[in-house]
Short mmCIF file of C-alpha atoms in Angstrom, two decimals:
data_model
loop_
_atom_site.label_atom_id
_atom_site.label_comp_id
_atom_site.label_asym_id
_atom_site.label_seq_id
_atom_site.Cartn_x
_atom_site.Cartn_y
_atom_site.Cartn_z
CA UNK A 1 151.46 22.71 96.51
CA UNK A 2 152.48 18.76 97.38
CA UNK A 3 150.64 17.98 94.16
CA UNK A 4 153.17 20.35 91.87
CA UNK A 5 157.07 20.70 92.44
CA UNK A 6 159.12 23.75 90.84
CA UNK A 7 162.39 23.93 91.56
CA UNK A 8 164.09 26.43 91.01
CA UNK A 9 162.83 27.76 94.15
CA UNK A 10 164.01 31.42 93.27
CA UNK A 11 166.87 32.03 90.10
CA UNK A 12 168.47 34.82 89.37
CA UNK A 13 170.23 35.20 85.92
CA UNK A 14 172.58 38.22 83.41
CA UNK A 15 170.12 39.85 80.75
CA UNK A 16 171.25 37.80 78.15
CA UNK A 17 171.22 34.52 79.10
CA UNK A 18 169.35 31.60 78.78
CA UNK A 19 166.88 29.43 81.92
CA UNK A 20 165.20 26.86 81.89
CA UNK A 21 162.69 26.41 84.95
CA UNK A 22 160.77 22.70 85.83
CA UNK A 23 157.61 21.83 87.13
CA UNK A 24 157.08 18.33 88.11
CA UNK A 25 153.35 17.45 88.65
CA UNK A 26 151.74 14.39 90.87
CA UNK A 27 151.48 11.93 88.16
CA UNK A 28 147.81 11.17 85.99
CA UNK A 29 147.53 14.71 84.78
CA UNK A 30 147.28 15.28 81.01
CA UNK A 31 146.58 18.97 81.52
CA UNK A 32 149.38 21.08 82.66
CA UNK A 33 149.37 24.82 82.34
CA UNK A 34 152.17 27.36 82.66
CA UNK A 35 151.38 31.00 84.47
CA UNK A 36 153.55 33.92 85.25
CA UNK A 37 153.00 37.15 87.69
CA UNK A 38 155.11 39.99 87.21
CA UNK A 39 155.46 42.41 89.74
CA UNK A 40 152.25 44.25 90.18
CA UNK A 41 150.70 42.27 87.20
CA UNK A 42 147.68 39.49 87.56
CA UNK A 43 148.40 36.12 86.33
CA UNK A 44 149.39 35.92 82.78
CA UNK A 45 148.54 32.35 81.24
CA UNK A 46 151.15 31.27 79.28
CA UNK A 47 150.90 27.84 77.42
CA UNK A 48 148.59 24.92 78.16
CA UNK A 49 149.72 21.18 77.69
CA UNK A 50 146.25 18.70 77.45
CA UNK A 51 148.46 14.65 76.76
CA UNK A 52 149.03 14.89 72.97
CA UNK A 53 147.48 17.15 72.31
CA UNK A 54 148.86 20.38 70.65
CA UNK A 55 150.00 22.71 72.97
CA UNK A 56 148.22 25.93 73.45
CA UNK A 57 150.95 28.39 73.21
CA UNK A 58 148.71 31.76 72.92
CA UNK A 59 150.50 32.93 76.20
CA UNK A 60 153.95 32.65 75.01
CA UNK A 61 154.96 36.53 75.50
CA UNK A 62 157.52 35.93 73.22
CA UNK A 63 159.27 33.25 70.59
CA UNK A 64 162.30 33.28 73.05
CA UNK A 65 159.98 31.35 75.61
CA UNK A 66 159.21 27.96 74.43
CA UNK A 67 158.18 24.76 76.67
CA UNK A 68 158.38 20.94 76.42
CA UNK A 69 156.35 18.01 78.61
CA UNK A 70 157.92 14.90 78.03
CA UNK A 71 156.88 11.66 79.11
CA UNK A 72 152.95 13.53 79.95
CA UNK A 73 154.49 14.45 83.44
CA UNK A 74 157.18 16.45 83.66
CA UNK A 75 157.53 20.41 81.99
CA UNK A 76 160.41 23.07 81.34
CA UNK A 77 160.06 25.94 80.39
CA UNK A 78 162.45 27.69 78.68
CA UNK A 79 163.77 31.13 78.26
CA UNK A 80 166.35 32.36 75.78
CA UNK A 81 168.89 35.50 76.01
CA UNK A 82 166.25 36.74 79.14
CA UNK A 83 165.24 40.39 79.67
CA UNK A 84 164.81 42.43 82.38
CA UNK A 85 161.01 42.52 81.10
CA UNK A 86 161.40 38.25 82.28
CA UNK A 87 161.69 38.59 86.08
CA UNK A 88 158.17 36.76 87.24
CA UNK A 89 157.41 34.37 89.71
CA UNK A 90 156.57 32.04 87.08
CA UNK A 91 153.71 29.07 88.36
CA UNK A 92 152.59 25.75 86.81
CA UNK A 93 149.05 24.60 88.11
CA UNK A 94 147.78 20.96 87.41
CA UNK A 95 143.59 20.48 87.29
CA UNK A 96 143.17 18.53 91.29
CA UNK A 97 140.69 16.47 89.86
CA UNK A 98 140.46 16.19 86.05
CA UNK A 99 138.06 19.34 84.78
CA UNK A 100 138.19 20.41 88.16
CA UNK A 101 140.18 24.06 89.31
CA UNK A 102 143.87 24.60 89.50
CA UNK A 103 146.35 23.55 92.40
CA UNK A 104 149.10 25.81 91.76
CA UNK A 105 152.75 24.70 92.74
CA UNK A 106 155.03 27.64 94.70
CA UNK A 107 156.09 28.48 92.06
CA UNK A 108 159.96 29.67 90.34
CA UNK A 109 160.73 33.31 91.55
CA UNK A 110 162.95 35.14 88.00
CA UNK A 111 164.93 37.65 88.44
CA UNK A 112 167.13 38.87 85.38
CA UNK A 113 170.13 41.99 86.37
CA UNK B 1 143.04 43.51 76.18
CA UNK B 2 142.14 42.96 79.93
CA UNK B 3 138.89 41.14 80.04
CA UNK B 4 139.37 40.59 83.87
CA UNK B 5 139.65 43.73 85.99
CA UNK B 6 140.28 44.35 90.09
CA UNK B 7 140.16 48.01 89.61
CA UNK B 8 141.80 48.51 93.15
CA UNK B 9 145.34 47.52 93.53
CA UNK B 10 144.63 47.53 97.25
CA UNK B 11 142.22 47.43 100.61
CA UNK B 12 142.98 47.89 103.76
CA UNK B 13 140.62 46.62 106.21
CA UNK B 14 139.78 46.24 110.56
CA UNK B 15 139.83 43.08 112.11
CA UNK B 16 136.58 41.29 112.05
CA UNK B 17 135.12 44.59 109.95
CA UNK B 18 133.84 43.47 105.90
CA UNK B 19 136.54 42.86 103.10
CA UNK B 20 134.73 43.25 99.63
CA UNK B 21 136.83 42.98 96.45
CA UNK B 22 135.56 43.42 93.41
CA UNK B 23 136.03 41.91 89.91
CA UNK B 24 134.69 43.63 86.76
CA UNK B 25 134.61 41.16 83.36
CA UNK B 26 134.53 42.22 79.50
CA UNK B 27 133.74 38.77 78.05
CA UNK B 28 130.32 37.75 78.21
CA UNK B 29 131.12 33.93 77.33
CA UNK B 30 133.08 33.75 80.42
CA UNK B 31 130.73 31.20 82.46
CA UNK B 32 132.68 30.25 85.96
CA UNK B 33 134.69 32.66 88.15
CA UNK B 34 137.06 31.77 90.44
CA UNK B 35 139.34 33.41 93.46
CA UNK B 36 142.23 32.63 94.71
CA UNK B 37 144.58 33.49 97.19
CA UNK B 38 148.32 34.15 97.55
CA UNK B 39 150.74 33.94 100.10
CA UNK B 40 153.83 35.99 99.69
CA UNK B 41 156.75 33.21 98.92
CA UNK B 42 153.44 30.92 97.96
CA UNK B 43 151.04 29.82 94.91
CA UNK B 44 148.00 31.08 94.46
CA UNK B 45 145.38 28.85 96.69
CA UNK B 46 141.56 28.39 95.77
CA UNK B 47 139.39 29.67 97.87
CA UNK B 48 135.56 29.71 96.08
CA UNK B 49 134.02 30.21 93.22
CA UNK B 50 130.31 30.25 91.11
CA UNK B 51 128.74 29.89 88.08
CA UNK B 52 126.72 32.09 85.86
CA UNK B 53 123.68 30.10 87.13
CA UNK B 54 123.95 31.08 90.53
CA UNK B 55 124.20 35.16 91.83
CA UNK B 56 125.73 33.43 94.81
CA UNK B 57 127.90 31.49 96.60
CA UNK B 58 128.33 31.10 100.29
CA UNK B 59 131.29 29.44 102.00
CA UNK B 60 131.58 30.08 106.03
CA UNK B 61 132.77 33.28 105.84
CA UNK B 62 133.67 33.84 102.15
CA UNK B 63 130.62 35.06 99.75
CA UNK B 64 130.65 35.50 96.36
CA UNK B 65 128.54 37.28 94.09
CA UNK B 66 127.56 37.52 90.64
CA UNK B 67 126.15 40.27 88.69
CA UNK B 68 125.61 39.35 84.90
CA UNK B 69 124.07 42.00 84.21
CA UNK B 70 126.73 44.01 85.01
CA UNK B 71 129.35 41.89 84.20
CA UNK B 72 130.48 42.13 87.96
CA UNK B 73 131.34 39.56 90.65
CA UNK B 74 132.65 40.88 94.21
CA UNK B 75 134.07 38.62 96.80
CA UNK B 76 132.54 39.28 101.28
CA UNK B 77 134.85 38.13 103.88
CA UNK B 78 133.13 38.67 106.60
CA UNK B 79 134.21 38.87 109.67
CA UNK B 80 137.64 39.40 108.25
CA UNK B 81 140.91 38.17 110.32
CA UNK B 82 144.71 39.05 109.87
CA UNK B 83 145.52 35.81 108.51
CA UNK B 84 143.43 36.47 105.44
CA UNK B 85 145.30 39.54 104.75
CA UNK B 86 146.56 38.17 101.13
CA UNK B 87 146.53 39.16 97.11
CA UNK B 88 143.19 37.79 96.01
CA UNK B 89 142.72 37.60 92.46
CA UNK B 90 139.53 36.93 90.77
CA UNK B 91 139.67 34.37 87.66
CA UNK B 92 137.47 33.86 85.11
CA UNK B 93 136.98 30.91 82.41
CA UNK B 94 135.35 30.23 78.93
CA UNK B 95 132.96 27.92 79.15
CA UNK B 96 133.50 26.79 75.50
CA UNK B 97 136.91 26.10 75.69
CA UNK B 98 136.62 22.68 77.48
CA UNK B 99 140.74 23.69 78.35
CA UNK B 100 140.33 24.68 81.52
CA UNK B 101 142.41 28.08 80.91
CA UNK B 102 141.41 31.13 83.76
CA UNK B 103 141.53 34.43 83.05
CA UNK B 104 143.04 36.35 85.71
CA UNK B 105 142.65 39.56 86.89
CA UNK B 106 145.07 41.56 88.28
CA UNK B 107 145.17 41.06 91.84
CA UNK B 108 143.78 42.97 94.61
CA UNK B 109 146.72 43.29 98.88
CA UNK B 110 143.91 42.78 101.39
CA UNK B 111 145.64 43.99 104.57
CA UNK B 112 143.76 43.59 108.07
CA UNK B 113 144.52 45.36 110.79
CA UNK B 114 144.44 43.82 114.94
#
């Protein structure tokens, strides 16, 4: 979507490597979410940022996953020592307006070989 | 624990007929429900929503029905068009969470045949 830019659009990596996924939302949104869609699965919540509050990390599947949001804008999701089960589409989302429904980026397709 | 379930992975209908996509949930604290549509290589896009104080919401060809006692909602598309072919996700929000975090189902792939 035009309001959220994600990069790269596709990433192929070898098992055991680290990857960094980027989400660049249009400015002014204090809330930002990461989800992922694994093959045949629904959209799985990963992490939620809201302003200066501590992020809700309850959806991160393991300690190999981490995310940060610097300056209240760009967010990066880092996966260390990638495994094949990490292969999925990783989606970033922001509220369309404060308190409104989520607007998703086009996602990063991650393939771990 | 899958709090939002879409038990039909796929659905195929003929153009012009009705498509009915179903969704069940287990958490009675959910008070807002949404449907998203997703095309390949694109992010999900919002389609229609319903608050728990209503049992029906209509927007053009799309209608969402909510049965709170059964913890069930459905999306009706009529008439179905080939361009409606996509993956449909239902989602729910816990009203008191105040985070906007959505819990999604597994998705149903709809194919509308010309």
